[in-house]
mmCIF file of C-alpha atoms in Angstrom:
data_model
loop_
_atom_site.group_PDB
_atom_site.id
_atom_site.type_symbol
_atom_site.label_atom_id
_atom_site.label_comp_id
_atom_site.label_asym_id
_atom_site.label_seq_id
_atom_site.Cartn_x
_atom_site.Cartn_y
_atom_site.Cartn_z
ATOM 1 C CA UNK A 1 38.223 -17.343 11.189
ATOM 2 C CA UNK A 2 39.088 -19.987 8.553
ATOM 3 C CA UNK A 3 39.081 -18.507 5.006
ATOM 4 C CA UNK A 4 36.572 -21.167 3.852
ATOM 5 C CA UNK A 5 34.375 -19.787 6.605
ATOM 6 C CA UNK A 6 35.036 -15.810 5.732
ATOM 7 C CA UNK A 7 34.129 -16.749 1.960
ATOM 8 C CA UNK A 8 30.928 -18.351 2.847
ATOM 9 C CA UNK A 9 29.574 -15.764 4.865
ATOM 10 C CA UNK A 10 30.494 -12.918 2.016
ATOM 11 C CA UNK A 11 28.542 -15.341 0.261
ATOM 12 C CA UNK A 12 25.563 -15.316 2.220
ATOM 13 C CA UNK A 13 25.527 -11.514 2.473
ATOM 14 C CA UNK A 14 25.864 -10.518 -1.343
ATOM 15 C CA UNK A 15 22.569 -13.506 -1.467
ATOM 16 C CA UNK A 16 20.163 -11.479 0.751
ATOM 17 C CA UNK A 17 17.085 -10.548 -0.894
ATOM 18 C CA UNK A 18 16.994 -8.475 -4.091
ATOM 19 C CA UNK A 19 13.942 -6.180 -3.861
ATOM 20 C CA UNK A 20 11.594 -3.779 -5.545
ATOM 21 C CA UNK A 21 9.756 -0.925 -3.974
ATOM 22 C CA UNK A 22 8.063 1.674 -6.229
ATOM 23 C CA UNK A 23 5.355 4.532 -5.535
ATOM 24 C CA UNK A 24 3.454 5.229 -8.593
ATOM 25 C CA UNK A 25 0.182 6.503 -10.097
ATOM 26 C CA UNK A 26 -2.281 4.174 -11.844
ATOM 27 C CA UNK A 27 -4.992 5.238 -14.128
ATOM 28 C CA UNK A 28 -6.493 1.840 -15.142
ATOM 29 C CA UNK A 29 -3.681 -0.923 -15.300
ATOM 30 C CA UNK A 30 -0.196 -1.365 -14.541
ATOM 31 C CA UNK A 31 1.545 -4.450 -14.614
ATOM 32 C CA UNK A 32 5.442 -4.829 -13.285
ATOM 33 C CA UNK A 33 8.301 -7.495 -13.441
ATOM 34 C CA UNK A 34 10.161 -9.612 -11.068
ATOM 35 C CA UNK A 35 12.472 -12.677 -11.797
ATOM 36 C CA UNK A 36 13.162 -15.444 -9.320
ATOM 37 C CA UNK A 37 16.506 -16.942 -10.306
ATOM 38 C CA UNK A 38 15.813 -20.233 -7.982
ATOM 39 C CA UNK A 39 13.016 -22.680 -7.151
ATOM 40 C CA UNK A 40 12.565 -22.637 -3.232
ATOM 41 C CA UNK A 41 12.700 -19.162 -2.906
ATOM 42 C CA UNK A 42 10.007 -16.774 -0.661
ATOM 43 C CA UNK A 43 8.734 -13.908 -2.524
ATOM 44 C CA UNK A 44 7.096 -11.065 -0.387
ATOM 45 C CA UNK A 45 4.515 -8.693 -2.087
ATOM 46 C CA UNK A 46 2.888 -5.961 -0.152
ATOM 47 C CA UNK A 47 0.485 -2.850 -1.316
ATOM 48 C CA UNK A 48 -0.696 -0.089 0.093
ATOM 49 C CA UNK A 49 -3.485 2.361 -1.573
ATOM 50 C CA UNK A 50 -2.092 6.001 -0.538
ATOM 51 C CA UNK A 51 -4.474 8.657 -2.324
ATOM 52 C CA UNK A 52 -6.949 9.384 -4.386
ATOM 53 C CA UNK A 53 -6.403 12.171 -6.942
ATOM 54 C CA UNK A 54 -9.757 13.552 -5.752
ATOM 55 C CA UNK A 55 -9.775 14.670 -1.920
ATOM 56 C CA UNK A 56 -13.556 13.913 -1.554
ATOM 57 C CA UNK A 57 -12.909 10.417 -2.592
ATOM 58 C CA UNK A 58 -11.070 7.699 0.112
ATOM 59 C CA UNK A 59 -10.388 4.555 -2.251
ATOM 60 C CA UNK A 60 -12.931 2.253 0.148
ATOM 61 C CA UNK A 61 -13.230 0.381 -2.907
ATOM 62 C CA UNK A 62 -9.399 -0.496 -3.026
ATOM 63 C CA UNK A 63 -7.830 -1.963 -6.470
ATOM 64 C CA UNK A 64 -7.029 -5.623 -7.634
ATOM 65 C CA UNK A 65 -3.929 -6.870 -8.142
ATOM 66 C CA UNK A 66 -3.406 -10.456 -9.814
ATOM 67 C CA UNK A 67 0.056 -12.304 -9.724
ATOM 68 C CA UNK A 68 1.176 -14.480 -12.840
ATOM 69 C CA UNK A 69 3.873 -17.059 -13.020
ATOM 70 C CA UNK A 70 6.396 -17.695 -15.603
ATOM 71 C CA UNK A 71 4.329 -19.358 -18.086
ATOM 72 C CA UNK A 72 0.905 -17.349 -17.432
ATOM 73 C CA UNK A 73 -0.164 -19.381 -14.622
ATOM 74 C CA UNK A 74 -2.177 -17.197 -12.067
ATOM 75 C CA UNK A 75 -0.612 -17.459 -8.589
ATOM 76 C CA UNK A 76 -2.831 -15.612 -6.580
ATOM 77 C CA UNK A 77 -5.416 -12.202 -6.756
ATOM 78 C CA UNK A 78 -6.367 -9.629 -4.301
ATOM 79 C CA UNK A 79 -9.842 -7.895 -5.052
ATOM 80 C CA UNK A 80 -10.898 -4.522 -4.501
ATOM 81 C CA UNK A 81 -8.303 -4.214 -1.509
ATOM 82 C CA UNK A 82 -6.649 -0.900 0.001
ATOM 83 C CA UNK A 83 -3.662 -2.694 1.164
ATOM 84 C CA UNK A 84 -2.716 -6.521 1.338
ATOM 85 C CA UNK A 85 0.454 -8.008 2.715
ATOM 86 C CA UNK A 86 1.180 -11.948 1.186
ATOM 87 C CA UNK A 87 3.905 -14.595 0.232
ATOM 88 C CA UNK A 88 4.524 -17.552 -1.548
ATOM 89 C CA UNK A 89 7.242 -20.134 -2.347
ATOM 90 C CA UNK A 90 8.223 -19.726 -5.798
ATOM 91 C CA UNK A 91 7.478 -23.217 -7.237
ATOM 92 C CA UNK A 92 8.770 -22.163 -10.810
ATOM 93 C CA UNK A 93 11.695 -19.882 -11.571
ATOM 94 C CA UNK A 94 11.291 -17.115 -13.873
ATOM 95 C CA UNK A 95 9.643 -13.953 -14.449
ATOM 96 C CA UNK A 96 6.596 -12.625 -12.182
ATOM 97 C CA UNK A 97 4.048 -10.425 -13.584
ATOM 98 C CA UNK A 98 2.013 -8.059 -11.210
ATOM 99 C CA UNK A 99 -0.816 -6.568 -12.823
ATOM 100 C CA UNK A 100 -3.080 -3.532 -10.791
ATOM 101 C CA UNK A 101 -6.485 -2.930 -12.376
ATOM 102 C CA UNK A 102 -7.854 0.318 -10.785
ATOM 103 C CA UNK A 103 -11.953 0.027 -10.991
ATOM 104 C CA UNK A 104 -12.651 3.928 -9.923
ATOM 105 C CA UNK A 105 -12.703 6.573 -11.980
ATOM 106 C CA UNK A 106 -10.291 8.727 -10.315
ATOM 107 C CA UNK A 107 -6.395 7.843 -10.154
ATOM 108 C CA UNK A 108 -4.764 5.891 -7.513
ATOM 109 C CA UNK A 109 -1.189 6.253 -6.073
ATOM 110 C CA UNK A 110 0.049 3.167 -4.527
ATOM 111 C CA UNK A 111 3.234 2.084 -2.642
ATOM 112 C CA UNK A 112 4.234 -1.531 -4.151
ATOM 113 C CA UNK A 113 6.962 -3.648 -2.762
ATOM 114 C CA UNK A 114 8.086 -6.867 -3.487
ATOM 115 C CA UNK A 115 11.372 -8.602 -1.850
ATOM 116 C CA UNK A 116 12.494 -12.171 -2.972
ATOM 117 C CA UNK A 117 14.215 -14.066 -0.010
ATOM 118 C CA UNK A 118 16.938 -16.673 -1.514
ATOM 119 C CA UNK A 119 19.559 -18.278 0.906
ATOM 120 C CA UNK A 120 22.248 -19.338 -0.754
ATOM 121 C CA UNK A 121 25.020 -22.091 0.066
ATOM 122 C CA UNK A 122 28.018 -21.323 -1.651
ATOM 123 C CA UNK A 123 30.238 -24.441 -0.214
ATOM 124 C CA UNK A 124 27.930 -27.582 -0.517
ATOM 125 C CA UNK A 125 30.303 -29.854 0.546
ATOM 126 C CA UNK A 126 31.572 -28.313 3.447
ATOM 127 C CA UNK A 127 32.003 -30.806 5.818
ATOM 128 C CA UNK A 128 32.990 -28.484 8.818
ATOM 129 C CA UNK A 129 30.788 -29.166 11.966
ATOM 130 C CA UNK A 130 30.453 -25.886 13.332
ATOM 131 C CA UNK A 131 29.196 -24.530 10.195
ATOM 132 C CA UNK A 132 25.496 -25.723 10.764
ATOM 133 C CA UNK A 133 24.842 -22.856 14.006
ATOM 134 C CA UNK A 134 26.469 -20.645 12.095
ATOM 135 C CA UNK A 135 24.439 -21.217 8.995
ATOM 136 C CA UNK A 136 21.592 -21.226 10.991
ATOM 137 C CA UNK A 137 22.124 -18.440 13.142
ATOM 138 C CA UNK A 138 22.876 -15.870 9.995
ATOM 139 C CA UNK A 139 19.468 -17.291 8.539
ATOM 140 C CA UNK A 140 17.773 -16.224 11.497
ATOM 141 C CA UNK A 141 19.477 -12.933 11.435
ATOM 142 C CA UNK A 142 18.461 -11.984 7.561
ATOM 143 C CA UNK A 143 15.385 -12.683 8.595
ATOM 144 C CA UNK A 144 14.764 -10.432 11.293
ATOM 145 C CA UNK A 145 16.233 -7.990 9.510
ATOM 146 C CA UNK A 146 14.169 -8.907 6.526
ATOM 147 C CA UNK A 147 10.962 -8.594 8.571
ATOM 148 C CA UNK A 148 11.907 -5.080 10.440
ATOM 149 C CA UNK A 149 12.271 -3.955 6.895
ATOM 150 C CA UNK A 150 9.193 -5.005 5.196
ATOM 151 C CA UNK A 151 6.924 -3.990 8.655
ATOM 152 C CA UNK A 152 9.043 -0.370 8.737
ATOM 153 C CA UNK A 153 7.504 -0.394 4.869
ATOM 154 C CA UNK A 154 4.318 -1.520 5.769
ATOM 155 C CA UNK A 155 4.129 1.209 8.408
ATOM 156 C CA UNK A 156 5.363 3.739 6.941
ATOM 157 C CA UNK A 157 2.810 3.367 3.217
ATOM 158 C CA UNK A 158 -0.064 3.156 6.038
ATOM 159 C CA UNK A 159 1.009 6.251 8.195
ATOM 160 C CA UNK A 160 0.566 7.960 5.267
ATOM 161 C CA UNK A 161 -2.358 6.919 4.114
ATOM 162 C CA UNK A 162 -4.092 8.005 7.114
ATOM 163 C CA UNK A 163 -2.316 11.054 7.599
ATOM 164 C CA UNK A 164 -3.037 11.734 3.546
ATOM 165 C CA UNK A 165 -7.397 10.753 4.735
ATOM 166 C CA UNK A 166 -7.214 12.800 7.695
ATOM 167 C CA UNK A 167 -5.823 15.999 5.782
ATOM 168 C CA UNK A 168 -8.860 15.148 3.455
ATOM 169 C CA UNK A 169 -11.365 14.677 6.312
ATOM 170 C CA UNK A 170 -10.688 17.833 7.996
ATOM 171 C CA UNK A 171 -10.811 20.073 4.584
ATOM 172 C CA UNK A 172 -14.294 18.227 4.258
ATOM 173 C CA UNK A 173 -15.164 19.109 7.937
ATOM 174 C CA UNK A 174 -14.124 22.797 7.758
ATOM 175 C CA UNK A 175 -15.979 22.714 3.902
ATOM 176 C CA UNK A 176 -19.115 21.216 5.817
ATOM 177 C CA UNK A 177 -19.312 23.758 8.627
ATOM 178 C CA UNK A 178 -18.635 26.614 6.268
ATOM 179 C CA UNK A 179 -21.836 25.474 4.071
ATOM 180 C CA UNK A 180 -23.719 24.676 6.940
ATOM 181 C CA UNK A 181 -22.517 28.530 8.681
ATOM 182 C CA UNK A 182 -23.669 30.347 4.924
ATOM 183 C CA UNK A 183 -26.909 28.115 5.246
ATOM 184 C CA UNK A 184 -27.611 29.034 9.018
ATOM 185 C CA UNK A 185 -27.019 32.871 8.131
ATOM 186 C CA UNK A 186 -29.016 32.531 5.233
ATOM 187 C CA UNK A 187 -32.429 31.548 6.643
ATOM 188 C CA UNK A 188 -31.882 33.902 9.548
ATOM 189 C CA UNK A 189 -31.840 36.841 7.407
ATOM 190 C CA UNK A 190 -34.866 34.884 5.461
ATOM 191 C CA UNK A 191 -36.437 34.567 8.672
ATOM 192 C CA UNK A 192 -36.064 38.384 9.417
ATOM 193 C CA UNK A 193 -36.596 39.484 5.902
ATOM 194 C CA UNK A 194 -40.302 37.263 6.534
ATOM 195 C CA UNK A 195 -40.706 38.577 9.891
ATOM 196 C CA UNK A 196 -40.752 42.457 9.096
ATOM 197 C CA UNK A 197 -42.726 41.712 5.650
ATOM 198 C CA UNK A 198 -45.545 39.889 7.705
ATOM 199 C CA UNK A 199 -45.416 42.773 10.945
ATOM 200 C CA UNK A 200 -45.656 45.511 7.508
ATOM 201 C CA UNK A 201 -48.402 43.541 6.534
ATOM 202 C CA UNK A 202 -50.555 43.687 9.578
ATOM 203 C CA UNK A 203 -49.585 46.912 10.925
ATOM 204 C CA UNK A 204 -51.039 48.514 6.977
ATOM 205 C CA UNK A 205 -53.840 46.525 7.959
ATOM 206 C CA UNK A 206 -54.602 47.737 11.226
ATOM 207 C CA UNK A 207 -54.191 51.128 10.040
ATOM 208 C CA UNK A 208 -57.115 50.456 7.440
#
């Protein structure tokens, strides 16, 4: 391999996407950074609602997250979602705000990710022929790779999620059949208590 060629693909790979992934708690509002060095480039932002700090509570409601551009220009808003998956092209480099409101009184932990997809060509004037498949061919790989990483992600905020609901659900169903096993006892031994009061009753008065 030619050492124009082995310079170009280092290139490539020190250019694959820079990324942020963060799990934190949000009481009302949380905003977070992100700068896109280059015009052109894909930015990928993905949220997932994991818990509520209250186990009787399952965040149906979701939270809304709003995305500003450099100069304060909104670039698009999710409302009242539990998880969203979205990109854009950057038309503007600079920094992106993401701002969270959280609507519910109770506080929210949510997985966040963003990953900003820039391919960059470090020769422009190379005039070599057979570096157009190969160019290509690496594109398609960081890709893929890009995309099994942001699903894995994906999956693994949303297998969590559920697992962290179902953990709730079933403390709610053992709560429920616990009240509901007190309350059955509880007007059984009303039910005798009534029964022998009213057989008193009419045996004193069969006696008078």
């Amino acid at each position: 391999m030619s050492l124009k060629a082995t310079i170009l693909i280092l290139g490539l790979v020190w250019s694959f996407q820079a990324a942020l992934g963060i799990r934190f708690v949000i009481d009302r509002e949380e905003c977070f950074s992100h700068k896109a060095e280059y015009e052109g480039d894909t930015l990928h932002v993905s949220f997932v609602v994991i818990k509520s700090d209250s186990q009787w509570h399952f965040n149906e409601d979701g939270v809304d997250l709003v995305i500003h551009g450099p100069t304060g220009e909104q670039v698009h808003d999710f409302r009242e979602q539990i998880s969203a998956k979205h990109d854009f092209v950057v038309q503007k480099k600079g920094v992106y705000r993401f701002c969270f409101t959280n609507k519910s009184p109770y506080h929210e932990t949510i997985d966040f990710d963003v990953q900003l997809g820039h391919f960059a060509y470090y020769d422009q004037h190379a005039k070599d022929e057979h570096f157009t498949p190969l160019m290509e061919q690496i594109s398609k790989l960081e890709e893929a790779l890009y995309n099994i990483q942001f699903e894995q992600h994906w999956l693994e905020a949303q297998t969590d999620r559920q697992a962290i609901v179902n953990e709730n659900m079933s403390k709610r169903a053992v709560h429920k059949a616990l009240f509901e096993s007190f309350a059955l006892i509880g007007a059984s031994v009303l039910q005798v208590y009534l029964l022998r009061r009213l057989f008193e009753r009419k045996l004193g008065m069969s006696r008078v």
